[in-house]
Coordinates of C-alpha atoms in Angstrom, one line a residue:
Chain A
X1 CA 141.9 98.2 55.0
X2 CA 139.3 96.1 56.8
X3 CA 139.0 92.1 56.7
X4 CA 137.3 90.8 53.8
X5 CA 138.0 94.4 51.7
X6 CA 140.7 92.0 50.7
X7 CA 139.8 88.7 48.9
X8 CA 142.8 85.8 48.7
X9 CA 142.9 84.1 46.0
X10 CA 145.1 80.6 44.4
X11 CA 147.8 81.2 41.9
X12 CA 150.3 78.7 41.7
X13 CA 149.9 75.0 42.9
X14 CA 152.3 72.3 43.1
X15 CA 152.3 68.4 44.4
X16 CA 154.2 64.9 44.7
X17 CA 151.6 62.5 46.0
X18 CA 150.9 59.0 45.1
X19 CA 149.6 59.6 42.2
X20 CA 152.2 61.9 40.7
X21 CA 154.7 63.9 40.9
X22 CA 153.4 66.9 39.7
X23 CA 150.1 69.2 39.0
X24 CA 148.6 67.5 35.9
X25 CA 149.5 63.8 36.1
X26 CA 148.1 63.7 39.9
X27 CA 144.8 65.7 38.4
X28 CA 144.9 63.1 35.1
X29 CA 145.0 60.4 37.6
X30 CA 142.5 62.0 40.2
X31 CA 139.7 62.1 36.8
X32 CA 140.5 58.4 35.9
X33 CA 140.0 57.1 39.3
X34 CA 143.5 55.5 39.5
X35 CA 144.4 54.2 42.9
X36 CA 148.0 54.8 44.2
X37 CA 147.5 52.1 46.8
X38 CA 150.4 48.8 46.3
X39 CA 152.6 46.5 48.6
X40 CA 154.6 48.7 51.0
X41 CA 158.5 48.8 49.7
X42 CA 159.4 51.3 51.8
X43 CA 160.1 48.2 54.3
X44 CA 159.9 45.2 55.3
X45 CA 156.2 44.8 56.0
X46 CA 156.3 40.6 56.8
X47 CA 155.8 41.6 60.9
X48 CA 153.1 44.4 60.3
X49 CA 149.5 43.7 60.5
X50 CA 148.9 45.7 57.4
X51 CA 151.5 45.4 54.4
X52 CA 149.9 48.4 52.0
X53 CA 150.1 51.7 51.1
X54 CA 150.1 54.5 49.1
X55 CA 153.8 55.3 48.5
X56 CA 155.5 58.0 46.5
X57 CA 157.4 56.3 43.8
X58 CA 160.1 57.1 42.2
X59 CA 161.0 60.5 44.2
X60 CA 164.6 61.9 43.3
X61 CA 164.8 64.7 45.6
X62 CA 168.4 65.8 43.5
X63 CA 166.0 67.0 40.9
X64 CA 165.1 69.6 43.6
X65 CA 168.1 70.2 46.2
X66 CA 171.7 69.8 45.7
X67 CA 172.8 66.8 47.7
X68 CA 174.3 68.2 50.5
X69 CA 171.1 70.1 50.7
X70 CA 168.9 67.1 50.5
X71 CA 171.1 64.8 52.8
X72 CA 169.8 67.2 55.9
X73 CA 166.3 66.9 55.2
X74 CA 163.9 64.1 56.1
X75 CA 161.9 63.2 53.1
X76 CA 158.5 65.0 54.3
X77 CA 160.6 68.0 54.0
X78 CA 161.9 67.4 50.7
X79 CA 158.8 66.3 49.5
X80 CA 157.6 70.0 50.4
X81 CA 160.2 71.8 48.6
X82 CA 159.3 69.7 45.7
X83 CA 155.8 70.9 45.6
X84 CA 156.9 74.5 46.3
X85 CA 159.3 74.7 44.0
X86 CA 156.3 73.7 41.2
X87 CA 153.9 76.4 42.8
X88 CA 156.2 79.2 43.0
X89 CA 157.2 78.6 39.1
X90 CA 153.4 78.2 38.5
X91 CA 152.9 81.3 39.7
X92 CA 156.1 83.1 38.3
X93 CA 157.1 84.5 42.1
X94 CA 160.8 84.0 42.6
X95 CA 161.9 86.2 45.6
X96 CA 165.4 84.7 45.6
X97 CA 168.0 87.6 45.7
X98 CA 164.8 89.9 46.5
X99 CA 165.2 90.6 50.2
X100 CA 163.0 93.7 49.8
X101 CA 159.9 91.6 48.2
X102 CA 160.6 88.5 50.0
X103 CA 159.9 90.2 53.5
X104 CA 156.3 90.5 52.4
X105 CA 155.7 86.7 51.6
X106 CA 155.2 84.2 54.1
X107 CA 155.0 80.4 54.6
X108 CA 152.4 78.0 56.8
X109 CA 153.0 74.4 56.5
X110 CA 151.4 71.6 58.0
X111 CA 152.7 67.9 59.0
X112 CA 151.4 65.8 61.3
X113 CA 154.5 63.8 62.7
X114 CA 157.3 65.4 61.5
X115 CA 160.8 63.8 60.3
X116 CA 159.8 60.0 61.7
X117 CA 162.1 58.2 58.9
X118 CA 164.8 60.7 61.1
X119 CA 163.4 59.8 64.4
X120 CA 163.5 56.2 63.9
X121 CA 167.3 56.2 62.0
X122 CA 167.9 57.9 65.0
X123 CA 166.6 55.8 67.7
X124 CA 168.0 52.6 66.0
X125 CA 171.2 54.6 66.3
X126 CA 171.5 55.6 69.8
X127 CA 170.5 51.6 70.7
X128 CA 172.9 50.3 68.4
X129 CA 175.7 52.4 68.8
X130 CA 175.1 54.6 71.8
X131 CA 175.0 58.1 71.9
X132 CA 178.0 59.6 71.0
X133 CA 176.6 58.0 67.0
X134 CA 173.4 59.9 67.1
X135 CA 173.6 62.3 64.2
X136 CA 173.9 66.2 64.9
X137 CA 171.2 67.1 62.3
X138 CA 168.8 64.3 63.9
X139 CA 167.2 67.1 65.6
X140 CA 166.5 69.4 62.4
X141 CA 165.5 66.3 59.9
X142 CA 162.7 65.4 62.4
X143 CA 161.0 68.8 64.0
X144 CA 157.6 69.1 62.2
X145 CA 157.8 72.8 61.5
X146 CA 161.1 72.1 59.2
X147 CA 159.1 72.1 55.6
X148 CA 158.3 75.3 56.9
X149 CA 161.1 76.9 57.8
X150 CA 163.4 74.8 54.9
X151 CA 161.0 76.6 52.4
X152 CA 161.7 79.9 54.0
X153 CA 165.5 79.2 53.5
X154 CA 165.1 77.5 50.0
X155 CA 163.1 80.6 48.4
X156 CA 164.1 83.3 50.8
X157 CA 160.4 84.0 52.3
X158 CA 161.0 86.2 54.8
X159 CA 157.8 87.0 56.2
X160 CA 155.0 85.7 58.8
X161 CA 156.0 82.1 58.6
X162 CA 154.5 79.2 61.1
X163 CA 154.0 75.3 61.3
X164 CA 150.4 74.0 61.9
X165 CA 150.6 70.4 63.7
X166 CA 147.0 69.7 64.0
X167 CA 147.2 66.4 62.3
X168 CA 145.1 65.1 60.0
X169 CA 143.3 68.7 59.7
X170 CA 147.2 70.2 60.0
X171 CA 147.2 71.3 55.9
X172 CA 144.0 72.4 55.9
X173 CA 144.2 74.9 59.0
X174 CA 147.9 76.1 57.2
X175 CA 145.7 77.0 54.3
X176 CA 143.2 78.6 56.6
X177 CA 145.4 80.5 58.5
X178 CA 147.8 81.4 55.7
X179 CA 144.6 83.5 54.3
X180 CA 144.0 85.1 57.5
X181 CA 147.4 86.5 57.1
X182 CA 146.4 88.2 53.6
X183 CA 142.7 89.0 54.5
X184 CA 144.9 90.7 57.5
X185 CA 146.4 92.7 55.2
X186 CA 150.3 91.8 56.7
X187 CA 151.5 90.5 53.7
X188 CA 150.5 90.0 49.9
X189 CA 151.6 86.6 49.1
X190 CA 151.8 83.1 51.3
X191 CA 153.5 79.9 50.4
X192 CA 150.5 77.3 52.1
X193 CA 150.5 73.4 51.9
X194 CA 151.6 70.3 53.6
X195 CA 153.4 67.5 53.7
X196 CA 153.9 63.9 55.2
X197 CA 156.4 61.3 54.8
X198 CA 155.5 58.6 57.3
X199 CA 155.4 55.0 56.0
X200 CA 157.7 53.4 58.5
X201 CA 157.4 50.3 59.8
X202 CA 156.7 52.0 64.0
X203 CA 154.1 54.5 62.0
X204 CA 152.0 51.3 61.1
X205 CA 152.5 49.3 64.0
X206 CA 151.0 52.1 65.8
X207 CA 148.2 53.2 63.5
X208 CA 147.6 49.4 63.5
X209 CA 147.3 48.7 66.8
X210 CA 144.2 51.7 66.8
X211 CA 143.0 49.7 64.5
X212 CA 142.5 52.8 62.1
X213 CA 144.2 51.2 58.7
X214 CA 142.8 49.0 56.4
X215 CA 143.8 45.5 56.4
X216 CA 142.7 44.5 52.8
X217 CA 145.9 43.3 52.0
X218 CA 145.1 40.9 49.3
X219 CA 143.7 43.8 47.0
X220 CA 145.5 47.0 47.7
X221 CA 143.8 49.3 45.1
X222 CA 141.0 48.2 46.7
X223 CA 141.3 48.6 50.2
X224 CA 140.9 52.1 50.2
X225 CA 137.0 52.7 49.7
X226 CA 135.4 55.5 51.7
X227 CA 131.5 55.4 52.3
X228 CA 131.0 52.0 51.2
X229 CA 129.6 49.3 53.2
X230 CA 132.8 46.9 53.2
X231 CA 135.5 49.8 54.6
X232 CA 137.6 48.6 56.8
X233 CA 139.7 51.1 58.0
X234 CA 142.2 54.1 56.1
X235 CA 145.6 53.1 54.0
X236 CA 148.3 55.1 54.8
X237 CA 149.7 57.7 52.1
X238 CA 152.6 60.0 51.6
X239 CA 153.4 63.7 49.6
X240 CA 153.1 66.9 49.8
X241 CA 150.9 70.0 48.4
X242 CA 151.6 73.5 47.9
X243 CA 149.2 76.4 47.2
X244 CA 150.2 79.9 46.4
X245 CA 147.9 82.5 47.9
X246 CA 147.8 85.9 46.8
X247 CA 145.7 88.8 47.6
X248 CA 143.5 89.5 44.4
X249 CA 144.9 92.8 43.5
X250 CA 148.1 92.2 43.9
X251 CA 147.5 88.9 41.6
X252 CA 145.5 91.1 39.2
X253 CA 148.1 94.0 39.3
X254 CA 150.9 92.0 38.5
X255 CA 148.5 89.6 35.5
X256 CA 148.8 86.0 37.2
X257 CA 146.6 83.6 36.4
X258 CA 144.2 83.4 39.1
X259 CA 143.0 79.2 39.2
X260 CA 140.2 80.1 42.2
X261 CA 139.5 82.1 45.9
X262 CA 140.2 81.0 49.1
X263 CA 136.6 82.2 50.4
X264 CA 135.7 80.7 53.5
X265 CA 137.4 78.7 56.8
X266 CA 135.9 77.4 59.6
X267 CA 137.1 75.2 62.2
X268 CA 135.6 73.8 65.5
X269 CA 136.8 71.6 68.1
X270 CA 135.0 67.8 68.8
X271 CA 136.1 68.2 72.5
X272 CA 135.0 64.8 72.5
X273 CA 137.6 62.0 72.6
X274 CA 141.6 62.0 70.9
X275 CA 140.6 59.4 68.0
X276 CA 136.7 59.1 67.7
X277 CA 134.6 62.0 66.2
X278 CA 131.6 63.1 68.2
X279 CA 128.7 60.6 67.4
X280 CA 126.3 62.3 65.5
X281 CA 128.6 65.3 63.8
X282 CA 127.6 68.3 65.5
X283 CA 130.9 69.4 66.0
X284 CA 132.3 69.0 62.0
X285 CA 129.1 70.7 61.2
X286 CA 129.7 73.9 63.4
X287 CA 133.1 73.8 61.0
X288 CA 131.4 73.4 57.9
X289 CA 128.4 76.3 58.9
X290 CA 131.7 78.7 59.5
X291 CA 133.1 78.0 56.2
X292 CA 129.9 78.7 54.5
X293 CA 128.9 81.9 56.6
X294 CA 132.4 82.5 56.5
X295 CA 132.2 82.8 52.4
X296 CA 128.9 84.7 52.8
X297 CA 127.0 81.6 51.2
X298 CA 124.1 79.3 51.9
X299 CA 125.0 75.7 52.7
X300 CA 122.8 75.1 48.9
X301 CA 125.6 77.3 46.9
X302 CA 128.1 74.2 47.7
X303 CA 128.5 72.4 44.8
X304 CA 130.9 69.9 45.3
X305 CA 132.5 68.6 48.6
X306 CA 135.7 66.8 49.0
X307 CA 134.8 64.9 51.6
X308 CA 137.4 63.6 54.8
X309 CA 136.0 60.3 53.8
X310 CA 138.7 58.4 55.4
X311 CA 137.5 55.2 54.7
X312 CA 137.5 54.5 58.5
X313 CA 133.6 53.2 59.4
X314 CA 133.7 56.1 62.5
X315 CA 134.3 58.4 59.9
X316 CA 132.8 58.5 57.0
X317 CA 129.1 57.9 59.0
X318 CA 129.7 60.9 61.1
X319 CA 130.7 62.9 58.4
X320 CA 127.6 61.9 56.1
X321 CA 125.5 63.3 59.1
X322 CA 127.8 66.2 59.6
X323 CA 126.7 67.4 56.1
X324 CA 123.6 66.8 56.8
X325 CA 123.3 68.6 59.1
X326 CA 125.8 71.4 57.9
X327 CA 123.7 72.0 54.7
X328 CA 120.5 71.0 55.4
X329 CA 118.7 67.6 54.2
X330 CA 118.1 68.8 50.8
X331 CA 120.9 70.1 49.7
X332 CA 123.1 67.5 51.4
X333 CA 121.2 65.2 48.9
X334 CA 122.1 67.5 46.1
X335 CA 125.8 68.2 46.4
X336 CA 128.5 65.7 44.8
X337 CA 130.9 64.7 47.4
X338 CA 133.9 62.3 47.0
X339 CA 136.5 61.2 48.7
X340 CA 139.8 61.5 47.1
X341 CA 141.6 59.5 49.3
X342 CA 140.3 56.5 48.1
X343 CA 142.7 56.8 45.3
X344 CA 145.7 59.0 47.3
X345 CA 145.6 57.4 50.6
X346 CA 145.5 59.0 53.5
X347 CA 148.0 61.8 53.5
X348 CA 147.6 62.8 57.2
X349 CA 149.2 65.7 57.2
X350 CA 149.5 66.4 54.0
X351 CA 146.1 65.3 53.4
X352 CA 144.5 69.3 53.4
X353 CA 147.0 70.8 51.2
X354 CA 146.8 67.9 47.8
X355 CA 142.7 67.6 48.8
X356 CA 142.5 71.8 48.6
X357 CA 144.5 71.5 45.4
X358 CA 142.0 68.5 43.7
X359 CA 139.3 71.4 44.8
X360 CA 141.1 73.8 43.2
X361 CA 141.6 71.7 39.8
X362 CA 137.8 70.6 39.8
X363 CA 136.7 74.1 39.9
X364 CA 139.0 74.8 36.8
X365 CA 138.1 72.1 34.7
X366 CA 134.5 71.5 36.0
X367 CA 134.8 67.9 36.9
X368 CA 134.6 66.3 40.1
X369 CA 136.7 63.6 40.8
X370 CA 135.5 60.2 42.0
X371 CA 135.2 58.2 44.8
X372 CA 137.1 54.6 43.7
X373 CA 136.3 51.4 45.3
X374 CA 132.4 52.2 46.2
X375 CA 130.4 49.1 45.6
X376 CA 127.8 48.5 48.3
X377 CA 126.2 51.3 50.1
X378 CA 125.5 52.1 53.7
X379 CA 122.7 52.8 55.4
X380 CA 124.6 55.7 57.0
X381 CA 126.0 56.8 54.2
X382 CA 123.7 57.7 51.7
X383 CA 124.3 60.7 50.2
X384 CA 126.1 61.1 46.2
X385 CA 129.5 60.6 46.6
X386 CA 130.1 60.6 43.0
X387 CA 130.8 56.4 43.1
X388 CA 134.1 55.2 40.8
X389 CA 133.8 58.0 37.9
X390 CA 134.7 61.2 37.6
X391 CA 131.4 63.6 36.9
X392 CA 131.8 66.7 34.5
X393 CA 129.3 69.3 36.1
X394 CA 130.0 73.5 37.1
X395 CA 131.4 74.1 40.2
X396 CA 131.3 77.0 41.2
X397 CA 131.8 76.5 45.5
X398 CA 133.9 73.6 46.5
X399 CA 134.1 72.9 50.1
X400 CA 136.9 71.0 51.7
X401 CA 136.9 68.8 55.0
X402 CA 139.9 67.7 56.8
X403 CA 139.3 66.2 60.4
X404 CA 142.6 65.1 62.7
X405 CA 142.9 63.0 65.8
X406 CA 142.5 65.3 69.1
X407 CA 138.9 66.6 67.3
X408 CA 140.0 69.0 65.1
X409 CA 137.9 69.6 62.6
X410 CA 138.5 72.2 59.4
X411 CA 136.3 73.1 56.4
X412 CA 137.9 75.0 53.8
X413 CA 135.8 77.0 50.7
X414 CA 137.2 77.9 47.3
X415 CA 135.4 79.8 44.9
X416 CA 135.4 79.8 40.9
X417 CA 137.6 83.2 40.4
X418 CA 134.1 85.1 38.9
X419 CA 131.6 83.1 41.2
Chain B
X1 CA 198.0 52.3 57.0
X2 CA 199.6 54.5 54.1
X3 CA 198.9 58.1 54.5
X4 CA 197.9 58.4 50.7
X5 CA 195.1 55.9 52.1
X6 CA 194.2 57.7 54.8
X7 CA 194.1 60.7 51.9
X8 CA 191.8 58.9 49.6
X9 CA 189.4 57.6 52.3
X10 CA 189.3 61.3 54.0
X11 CA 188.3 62.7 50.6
X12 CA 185.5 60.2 50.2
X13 CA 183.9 60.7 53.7
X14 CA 183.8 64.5 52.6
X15 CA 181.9 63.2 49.4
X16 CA 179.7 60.6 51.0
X17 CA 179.0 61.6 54.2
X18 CA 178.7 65.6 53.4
X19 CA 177.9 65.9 49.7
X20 CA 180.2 68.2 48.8
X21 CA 181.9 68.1 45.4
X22 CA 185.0 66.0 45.0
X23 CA 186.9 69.0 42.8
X24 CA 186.6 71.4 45.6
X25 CA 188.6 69.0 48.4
X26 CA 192.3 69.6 48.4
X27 CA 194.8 70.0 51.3
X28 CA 194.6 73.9 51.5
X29 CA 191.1 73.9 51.3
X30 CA 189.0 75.7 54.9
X31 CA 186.5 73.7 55.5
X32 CA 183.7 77.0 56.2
X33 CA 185.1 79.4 53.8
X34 CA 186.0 77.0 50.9
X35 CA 183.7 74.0 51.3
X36 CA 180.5 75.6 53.0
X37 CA 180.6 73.0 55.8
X38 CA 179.3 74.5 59.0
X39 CA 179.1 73.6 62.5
X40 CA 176.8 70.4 62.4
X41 CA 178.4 69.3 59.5
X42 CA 182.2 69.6 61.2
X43 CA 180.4 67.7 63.7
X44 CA 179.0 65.0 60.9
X45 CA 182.9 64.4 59.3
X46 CA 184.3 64.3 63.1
X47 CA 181.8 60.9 63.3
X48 CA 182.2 59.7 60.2
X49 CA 186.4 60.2 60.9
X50 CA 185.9 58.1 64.0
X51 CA 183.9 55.4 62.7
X52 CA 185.8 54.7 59.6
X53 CA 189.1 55.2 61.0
X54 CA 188.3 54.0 64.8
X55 CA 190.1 56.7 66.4
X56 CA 188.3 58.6 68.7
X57 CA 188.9 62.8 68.7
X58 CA 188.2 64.7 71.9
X59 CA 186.3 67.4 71.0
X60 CA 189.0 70.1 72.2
X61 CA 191.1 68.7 70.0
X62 CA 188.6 69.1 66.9
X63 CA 187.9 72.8 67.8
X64 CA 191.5 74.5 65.9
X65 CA 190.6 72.3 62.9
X66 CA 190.5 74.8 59.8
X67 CA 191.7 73.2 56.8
X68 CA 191.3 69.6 55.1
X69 CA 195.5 69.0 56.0
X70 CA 194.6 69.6 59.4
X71 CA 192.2 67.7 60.2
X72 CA 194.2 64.6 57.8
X73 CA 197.6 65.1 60.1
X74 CA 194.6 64.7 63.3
X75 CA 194.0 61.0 62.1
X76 CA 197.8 60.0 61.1
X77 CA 198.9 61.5 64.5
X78 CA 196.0 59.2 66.1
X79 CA 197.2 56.4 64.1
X80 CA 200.4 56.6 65.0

């Protein structure tokens, strides 16, 4: 069978973010343009430039892993199996005791950092103690591929299975590539997402010290505002997303419910510089143009975009341009974009997976979410980014963006099941 | 320090430090056949041993342990 004789398509979906801990209250959230942004109580935040973020609350990974599972992952890890564990039961798969099945599913995951709640218990550790105390499962609570490969141990998915660390663009390119592997034809079904788990107290030093995170204390659910005038910079999130993807006959053989298709990926390298997007956004359009020609579309078939839209002035001006430029004047003036992470935070690495998911969910139910927090436009930005309510309106092509440091840039498509 | 102490505390670490379930743990039990704990984790309950009972256990003399007594008559020995 030859590439693209088989379509991939989205039947199971799962998700702890900020704004829930599962599919529907995330997505009631999402439409209401609640903002998951508070004080940080992960730690102590009195010695940190910034003090907010978008924190998971209330996360009991015992209603996921027995506890001497859980003890030997770090949270970004169990934060994935969470999210699996929802999209495999959304999609009625279950390969555990099936070796014979499970060898023909597979798992791609994305993180950006990895384990650093791990990393940093064990630094403080070995300085404290010396390094006869450092734990033996240091090592496998911090790797970044570990959601991957716990996933393949938790469900018994035996097949292709890899870890994409391409940070802030790592969930989106998992997505990407975990397609590839069905369009391929090497196996049927793929386990796809990505997680993140890294409000630490070293995490924010550092992003603060690049200057990248908002500062907006004072107002949390406010700091996050992507395309408007007063940004100031992105708040950090945390979660994980899961996708199941499935090649459409085997979906249609077997009667799953089929939420959308996975019908176009493109990616391109900046090449430019490791935080800063190339001024003018040639190189996220040349991402964008794949996607579309990719899905055999014209840049005017896009109906909604969810957008990078970091909230980071570098950002969201480049990427305004990059659409423009992507889709042409007009119909960059006609699609809705918004930027989800205005109310999720910036999930990093995780960021692709939940964004691809909110795509997914505004295809189903034909609304696109909003942009929180926009009150004063920019010249640079001036495109329809769907400001502070949620629009009902078809979509039948939803595009994806998710751009990470080094100048990675990824645009995912997904596609109405009958579009 | 009584060995029915030593017992009680051992018993704990397994349940705090490992997870396992407290109605598995008993003197006979192995700790890979009957309690699932595998290398990295004999490795875990050999640091936890040291730190709570501040003894330290050469790792030759950690290799033979098999069973929950075993590694209990390791610590009273070291404790003298």
């Amino acid at each position: 069978m030859t590439r693209h004789d088989r379509r991939v398509v989205i039947t199971g979906l799962g998700t702890v973010n900020p704004l829930g801990a599962d599919v529907e209250s995330t997505w009631a959230a999402a439409r209401q343009g609640v903002s998951g942004v508070g004080p940080i109580t992960a730690f102590d935040a009195s010695n940190t430039v910034t003090k907010i973020a978008a924190e998971v609350d209330d996360f009991d990974p015992l209603d996921y892993l027995e506890k001497k599972e859980a003890r030997r992952l770090d949270r970004y890890t169990q934060f994935f199996i969470a999210a699996s564990s929802q999209a495999l039961a959304d999609a009625g798969l279950d390969y555990r005791g099936d070796d014979e099945a499970a060898i023909g599913v597979g798992s791609i995951v994305g993180a950006g950092l990895g384990g650093m709640h791990s990393f940093i218990e064990g630094l403080d550790t070995l300085r404290e103690r010396g390094p006869s105390r450092v734990n033996p499962l240091t090592i496998t609570k911090l790797i970044p591929n570990m959601a991957a490969g716990y996933a393949s141990i938790e469900f018994n998915l035996q097949g292709p299975t890899n870890c994409t660390v391409t940070a802030c663009a790592a969930s989106a390119n998992a997505i990407g590539d975990a397609a590839e592997m069905i369009r391929r034809g090497i196996v049927d079904v793929m386990v796809a997402g990505g997680s993140e788990a890294v409000i630490v107290e070293f995490a924010v030093a550092a992003f603060n010290s690049s200057k990248a995170l908002s500062t907006r204390n004072d107002e949390p659910t406010r700091a996050s505002r992507p395309f408007d005038a007063g940004r100031d910079g992105f708040v950090m999130g945390e979660g994980a997303a899961t996708l199941i993807l499935e090649d459409r006959e085997h979906a249609l053989a077997r009667g799953a419910t089929i939420y959308a298709e996975v019908s176009g990926y493109g990616m391109s390298s900046d090449a430019y510089h490791v935080t800063l997007p190339r001024p003018g956004g040639a190189g996220q359009k040349r991402a964008m143009e794949m996607a579309v020609k990719d899905a055999g579309l014209a840049g005017s078939d896009i109906d909604y975009i969810n957008a990078h839209g970091t909230s980071t002035q570098a950002n969201d001006r480049t990427e305004t341009a990059a659409i423009k430029l992507a889709l042409g004047e007009e119909a960059a003036g006609n699609v809705a974009i918004s930027s989800t992470k205005s109310m999720t935070g910036h999930l990093l690495g995780g960021a692709g997976a939940l964004e691809a998911l909110l795509c997914v969910l505004a295809i189903r139910d034909g609304v696109a979410p909003p942009t929180i927090n926009y009150d004063d436009p920019d010249p640079d930005c001036d495109l329809d980014y769907v400001p502070n309510v949620a629009r009902p309106m078809p979509i039948r092509h939803a595009m994806s963006n998710s751009f990470g440091f080094g100048g990675h840039n990824v645009a995912l498509i997904f596609s109405a099941p009958d579009a | 320090m009584e060995r029915a102490e030593i017992e009680s505390k051992f018993t704990e670490l397994l349940v705090s430090e490992l997870g396992l379930d407290e109605e598995k743990i008993n003197p006979d039990a192995r700790f890979e056949e009957d309690l699932e704990v595998d290398s990295l984790g004999v490795v875990e309950l050999l640091m936890a041993l040291e730190d709570e009972f501040d003894v330290t256990i050469p790792d030759e003399e950690a290799e033979n342990l098999t069973t929950v007594r075993e590694a209990i008559e390791l610590v009273v020995a070291k404790l003298g």
